[in-house]
Coordinates of C-alpha atoms in Angstrom, one line a residue:
X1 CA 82.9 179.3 -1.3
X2 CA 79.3 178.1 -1.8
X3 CA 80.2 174.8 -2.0
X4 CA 82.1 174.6 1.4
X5 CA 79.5 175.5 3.2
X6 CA 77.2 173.2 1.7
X7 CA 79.6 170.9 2.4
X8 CA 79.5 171.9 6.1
X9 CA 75.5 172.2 6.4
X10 CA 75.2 168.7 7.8
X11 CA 77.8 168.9 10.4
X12 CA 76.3 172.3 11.8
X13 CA 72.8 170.8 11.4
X14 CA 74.0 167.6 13.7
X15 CA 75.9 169.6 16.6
X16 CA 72.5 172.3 16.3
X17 CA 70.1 169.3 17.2
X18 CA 71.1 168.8 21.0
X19 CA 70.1 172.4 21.5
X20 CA 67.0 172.6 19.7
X21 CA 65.9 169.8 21.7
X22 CA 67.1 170.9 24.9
X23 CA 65.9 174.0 24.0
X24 CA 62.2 172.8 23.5
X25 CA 62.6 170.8 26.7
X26 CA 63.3 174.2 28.2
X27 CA 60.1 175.8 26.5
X28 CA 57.6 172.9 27.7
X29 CA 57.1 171.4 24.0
X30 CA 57.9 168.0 24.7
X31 CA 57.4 166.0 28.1
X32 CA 57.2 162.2 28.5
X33 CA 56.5 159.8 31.6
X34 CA 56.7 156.6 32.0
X35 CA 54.2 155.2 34.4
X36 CA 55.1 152.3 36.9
X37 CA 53.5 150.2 39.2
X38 CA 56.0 146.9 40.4
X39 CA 55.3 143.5 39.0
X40 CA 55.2 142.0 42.5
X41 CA 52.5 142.6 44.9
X42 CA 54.7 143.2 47.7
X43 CA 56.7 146.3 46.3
X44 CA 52.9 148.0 45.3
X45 CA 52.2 150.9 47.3
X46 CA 48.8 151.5 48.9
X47 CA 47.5 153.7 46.0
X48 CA 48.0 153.3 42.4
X49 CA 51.2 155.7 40.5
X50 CA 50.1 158.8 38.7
X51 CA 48.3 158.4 35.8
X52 CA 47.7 154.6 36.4
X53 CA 44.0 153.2 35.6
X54 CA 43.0 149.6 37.6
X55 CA 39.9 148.4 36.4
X56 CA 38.7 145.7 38.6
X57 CA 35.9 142.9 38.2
X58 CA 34.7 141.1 41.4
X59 CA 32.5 137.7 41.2
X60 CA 31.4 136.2 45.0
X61 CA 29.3 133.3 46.3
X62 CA 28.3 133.0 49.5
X63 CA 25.4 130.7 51.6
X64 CA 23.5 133.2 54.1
X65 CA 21.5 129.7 55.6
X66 CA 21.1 126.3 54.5
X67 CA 18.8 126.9 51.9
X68 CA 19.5 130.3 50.4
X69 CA 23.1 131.3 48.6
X70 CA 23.7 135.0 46.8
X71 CA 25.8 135.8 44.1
X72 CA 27.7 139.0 43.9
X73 CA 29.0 140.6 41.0
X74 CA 30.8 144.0 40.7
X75 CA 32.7 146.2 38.8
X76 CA 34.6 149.5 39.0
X77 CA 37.3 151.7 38.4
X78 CA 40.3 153.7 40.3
X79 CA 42.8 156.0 39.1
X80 CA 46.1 157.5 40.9
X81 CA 45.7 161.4 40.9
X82 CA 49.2 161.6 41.9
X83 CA 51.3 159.3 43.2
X84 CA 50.0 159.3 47.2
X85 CA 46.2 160.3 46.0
X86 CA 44.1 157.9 44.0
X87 CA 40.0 158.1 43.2
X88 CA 38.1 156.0 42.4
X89 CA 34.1 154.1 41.8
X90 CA 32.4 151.2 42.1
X91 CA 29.3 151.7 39.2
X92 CA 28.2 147.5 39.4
X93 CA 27.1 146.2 42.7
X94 CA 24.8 143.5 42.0
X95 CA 23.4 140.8 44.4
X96 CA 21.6 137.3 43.2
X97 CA 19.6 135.9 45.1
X98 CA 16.1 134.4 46.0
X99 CA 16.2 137.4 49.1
X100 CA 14.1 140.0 49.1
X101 CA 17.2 142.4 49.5
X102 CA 19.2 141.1 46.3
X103 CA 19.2 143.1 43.4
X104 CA 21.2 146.1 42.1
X105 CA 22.6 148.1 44.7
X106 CA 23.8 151.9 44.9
X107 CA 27.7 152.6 42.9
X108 CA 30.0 154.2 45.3
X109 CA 32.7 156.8 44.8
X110 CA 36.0 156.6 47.1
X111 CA 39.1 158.6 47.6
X112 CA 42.7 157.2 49.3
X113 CA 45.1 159.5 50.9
X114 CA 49.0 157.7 51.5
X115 CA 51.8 158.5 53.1
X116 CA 55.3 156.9 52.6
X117 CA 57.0 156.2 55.5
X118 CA 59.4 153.4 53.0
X119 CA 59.2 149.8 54.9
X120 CA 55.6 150.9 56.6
X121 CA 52.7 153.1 54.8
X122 CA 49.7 154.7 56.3
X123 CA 46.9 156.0 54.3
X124 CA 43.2 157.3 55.1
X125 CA 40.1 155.9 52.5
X126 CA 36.5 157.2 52.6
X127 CA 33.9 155.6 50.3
X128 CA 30.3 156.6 50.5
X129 CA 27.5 155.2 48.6
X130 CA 25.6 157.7 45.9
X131 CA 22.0 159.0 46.9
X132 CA 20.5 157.3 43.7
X133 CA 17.5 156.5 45.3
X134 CA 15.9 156.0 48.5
X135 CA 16.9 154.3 51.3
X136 CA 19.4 154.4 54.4
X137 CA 23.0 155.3 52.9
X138 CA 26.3 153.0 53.7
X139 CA 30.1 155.1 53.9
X140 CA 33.3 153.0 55.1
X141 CA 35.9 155.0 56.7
X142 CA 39.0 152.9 56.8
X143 CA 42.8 153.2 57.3
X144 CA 44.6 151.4 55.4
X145 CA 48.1 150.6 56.4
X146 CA 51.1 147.9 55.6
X147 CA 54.3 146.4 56.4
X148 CA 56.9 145.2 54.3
X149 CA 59.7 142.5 56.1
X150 CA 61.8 142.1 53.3
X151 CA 61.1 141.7 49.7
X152 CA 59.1 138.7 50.2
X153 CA 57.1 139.4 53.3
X154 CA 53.6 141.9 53.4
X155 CA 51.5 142.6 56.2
X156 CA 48.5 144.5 55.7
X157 CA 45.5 145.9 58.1
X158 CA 42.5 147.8 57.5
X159 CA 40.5 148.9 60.5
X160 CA 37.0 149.8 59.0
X161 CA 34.3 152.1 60.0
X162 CA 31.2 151.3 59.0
X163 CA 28.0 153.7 59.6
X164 CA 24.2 153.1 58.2
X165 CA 22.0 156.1 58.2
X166 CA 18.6 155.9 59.2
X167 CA 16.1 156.9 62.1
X168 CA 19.0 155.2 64.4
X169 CA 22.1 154.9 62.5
X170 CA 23.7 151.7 63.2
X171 CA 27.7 151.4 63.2
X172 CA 30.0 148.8 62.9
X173 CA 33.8 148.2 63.0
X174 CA 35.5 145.7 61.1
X175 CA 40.0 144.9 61.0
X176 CA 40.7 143.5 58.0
X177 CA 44.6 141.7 58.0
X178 CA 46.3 139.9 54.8
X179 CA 49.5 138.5 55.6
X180 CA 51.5 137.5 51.8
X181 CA 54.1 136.1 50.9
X182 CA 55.7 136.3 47.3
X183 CA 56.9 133.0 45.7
X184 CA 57.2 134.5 42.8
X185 CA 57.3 138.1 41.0
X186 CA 54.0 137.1 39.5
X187 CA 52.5 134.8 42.5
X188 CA 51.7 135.3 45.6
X189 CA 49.8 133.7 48.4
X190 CA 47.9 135.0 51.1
X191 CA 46.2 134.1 54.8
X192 CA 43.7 136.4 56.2
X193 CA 41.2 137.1 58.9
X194 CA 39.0 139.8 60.0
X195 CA 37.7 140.5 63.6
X196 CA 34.7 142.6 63.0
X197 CA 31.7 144.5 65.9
X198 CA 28.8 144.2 64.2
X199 CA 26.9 146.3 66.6
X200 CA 29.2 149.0 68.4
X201 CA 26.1 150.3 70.0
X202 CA 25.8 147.2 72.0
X203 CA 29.9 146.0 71.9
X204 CA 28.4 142.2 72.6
X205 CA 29.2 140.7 69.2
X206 CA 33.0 140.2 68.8
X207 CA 33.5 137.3 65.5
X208 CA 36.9 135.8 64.0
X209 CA 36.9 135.0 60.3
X210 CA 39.6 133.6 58.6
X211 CA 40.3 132.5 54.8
X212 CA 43.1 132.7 52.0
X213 CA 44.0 132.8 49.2
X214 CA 46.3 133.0 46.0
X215 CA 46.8 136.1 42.6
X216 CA 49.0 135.8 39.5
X217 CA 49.7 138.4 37.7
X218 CA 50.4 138.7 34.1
X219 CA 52.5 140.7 32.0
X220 CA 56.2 142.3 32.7
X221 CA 58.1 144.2 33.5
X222 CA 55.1 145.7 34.5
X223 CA 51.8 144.2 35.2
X224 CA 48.8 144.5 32.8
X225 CA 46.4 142.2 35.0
X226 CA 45.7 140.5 37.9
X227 CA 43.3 137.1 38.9
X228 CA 43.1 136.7 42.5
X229 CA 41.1 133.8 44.5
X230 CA 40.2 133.9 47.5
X231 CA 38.0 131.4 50.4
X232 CA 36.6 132.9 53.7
X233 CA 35.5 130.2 56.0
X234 CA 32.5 130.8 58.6
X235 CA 33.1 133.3 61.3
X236 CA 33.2 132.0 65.2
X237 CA 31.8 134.2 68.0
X238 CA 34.9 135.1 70.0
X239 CA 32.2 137.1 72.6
X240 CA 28.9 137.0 71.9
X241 CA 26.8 134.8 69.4
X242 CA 27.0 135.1 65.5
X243 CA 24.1 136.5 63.8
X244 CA 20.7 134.7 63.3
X245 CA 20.2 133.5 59.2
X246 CA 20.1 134.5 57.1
X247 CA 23.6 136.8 57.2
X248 CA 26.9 136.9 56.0
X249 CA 29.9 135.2 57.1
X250 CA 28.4 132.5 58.8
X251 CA 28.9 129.9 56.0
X252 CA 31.6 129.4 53.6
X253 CA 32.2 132.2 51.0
X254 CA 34.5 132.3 47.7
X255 CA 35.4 135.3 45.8
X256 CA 37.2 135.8 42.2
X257 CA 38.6 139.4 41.3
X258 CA 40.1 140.5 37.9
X259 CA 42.4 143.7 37.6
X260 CA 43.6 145.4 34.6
X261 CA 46.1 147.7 34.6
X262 CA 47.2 150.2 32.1
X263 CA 48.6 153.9 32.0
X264 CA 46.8 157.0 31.3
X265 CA 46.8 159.2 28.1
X266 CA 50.0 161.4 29.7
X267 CA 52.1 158.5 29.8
X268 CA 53.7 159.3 26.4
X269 CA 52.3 163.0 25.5
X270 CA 53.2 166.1 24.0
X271 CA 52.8 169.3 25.6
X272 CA 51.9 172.7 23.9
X273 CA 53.5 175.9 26.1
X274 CA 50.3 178.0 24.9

C-alpha cells in the first residue's frame, strides 16, 4: 500500500500546482506587469504608461544677433504615475554663451494630467521653476492636446501660458503645432510652427515660426530610445515687429534630443500580502 501511493505522489503533486498558484494569486503573493509604451510615435499617448521612466538629453544652438550664438544643454527626467498622470524634472538647464544672462539656470518640476478620449486626447501640464535662488520665477501652463487620422497621421497643439514674476509680471502666450507623419514604425517626420504673444499686456507682437524635423527610434517591440532633430527657421512679425537683438527666434536655431526609455522596478515584482 505504501508503494502505490508513492507511486501516485507525482500525479497529485502536478494537478495540486494550478491551485497553489492560483491560490497565491488570490492571497497577493505574486503580481507581474508588463509595461508598454508603442514603438511608433503616433500610437504614444500624451503621458508616459505606468511605471515607465523617459530620461531625456536636449542639446540646442541658436544665433540671438549677428555676432553672439548660445548653446543650450539640458537634461531631465519623467515618470508615468499611472497611466493618465506622469511627473516629472528638468535638473540641467544650462546656457553658453558670451551673454551676460547665459549660465546655469533654475531645474524645474512638472506634472501632466490626460484624458482619453481614443482618436483625440486632452491633457493639462504645469511646470514651475524651483526657488533655488534669487530672481523673478518662470511657470508654463499649457494644454497639451492631439489628433490621430489614421495610424499614420498626428496632429499635435500646445497652447502655452507663460508668466514671469517680478515688480510687474510679464505674460506671454505661445501655440506650439507638430504635424507627423510615420514612414516607418521607427521613423517619423515632422513640420511645425508656433504663433507666440510675447507681450499680452500690450497684444502688438503677433510672430510665425516655422521648422521640422525628423526621430528614429530604436529598439522593438518596444522602444528603448529615441534621437530626434529638429530646425526652427527665424520668426516673421505677422502684427507688430519682432524683438530688437539680441533674442530668440529671430535667427536660425537647431536642436538635438535623446530619450531613453525603460520600465520601472514593478515591471516584473513580487508582492508580500503583509
Amino acid at each position: 500500500m505504501r508503494s502505490r501511493w508513492l507511486a501516485l505522489a507525482p500525479l497529485l503533486t502536478l494537478a495540486a500546482t494550478p491551485a497553489l498558484a492560483q491560490g497565491e494569486d488570490d492571497e497577493g503573493w505574486v503580481e507581474q506587469r508588463q509595461v508598454s509604451l508603442p514603438l511608433a510615435h503616433n500610437a504614444r499617448p500624451l503621458t508616459l504608461p505606468e511605471d515607465m521612466f523617459d530620461v531625456f538629453l536636449d542639446s540646442g544652438i541658436t544665433q540671438l544677433s549677428p555676432q553672439l550664438v548660445e548653446v543650450a544643454l539640458g537634461a531631465g527626467a519623467r515618470y508615468g504615475v499611472t497611466d493618465e498622470l506622469e511627473v516629472g524634472v528638468r535638473l540641467l538647464r544650462v546656457t553658453l554663451s558670451e551673454s551676460r544672462n547665459s549660465g546655469l539656470g533654475r531645474p524645474t518640476a512638472f506634472t501632466q494630467l490626460r484624458a482619453d478620449l481614443g482618436a483625440v486626447e486632452l491633457s493639462g501640464r504645469l511646470e514651475l521653476e524651483l526657488p533655488t535662488g534669487a530672481g523673478p520665477l518662470v511657470s508654463w501652463l499649457s494644454l497639451p492636446a492631439l489628433v490621430r487620422a489614421g495610424p499614420y497621421v498626428r496632429l499635435d497643439v500646445a497652447p502655452t501660458l507663460v508668466a514671469r514674476t517680478g515688480a510687474a509680471w510679464q505674460w506671454a502666450l505661445t501655440t506650439p503645432v507638430v504635424l507627423s507623419g510615420q514612414v516607418l514604425p521607427k521613423l517619423r517626420i515632422f513640420v511645425a510652427g508656433e504663433v507666440g504673444l510675447p507681450d499680452l499686456r500690450t497684444g502688438r507682437d503677433l510672430l510665425l515660426a516655422l521648422g521640422g524635423g525628423a526621430a528614429w527610434t530604436f529598439g522593438g517591440p518596444r522602444p528603448s530610445a529615441e534621437l530626434e532633430a529638429r530646425v526652427t527657421g527665424p520668426a516673421v512679425a505677422l502684427a507688430g515687429e519682432r524683438p530688437d537683438d539680441p533674442a530668440y527666434g529671430n535667427y536660425f536655431a537647431g536642436a538635438l534630443t535623446l530619450r531613453l526609455f525603460f520600465a520601472g522596478p514593478s515591471d516584473d515584482w513580487r508582492r508580500s500580502p503583509f
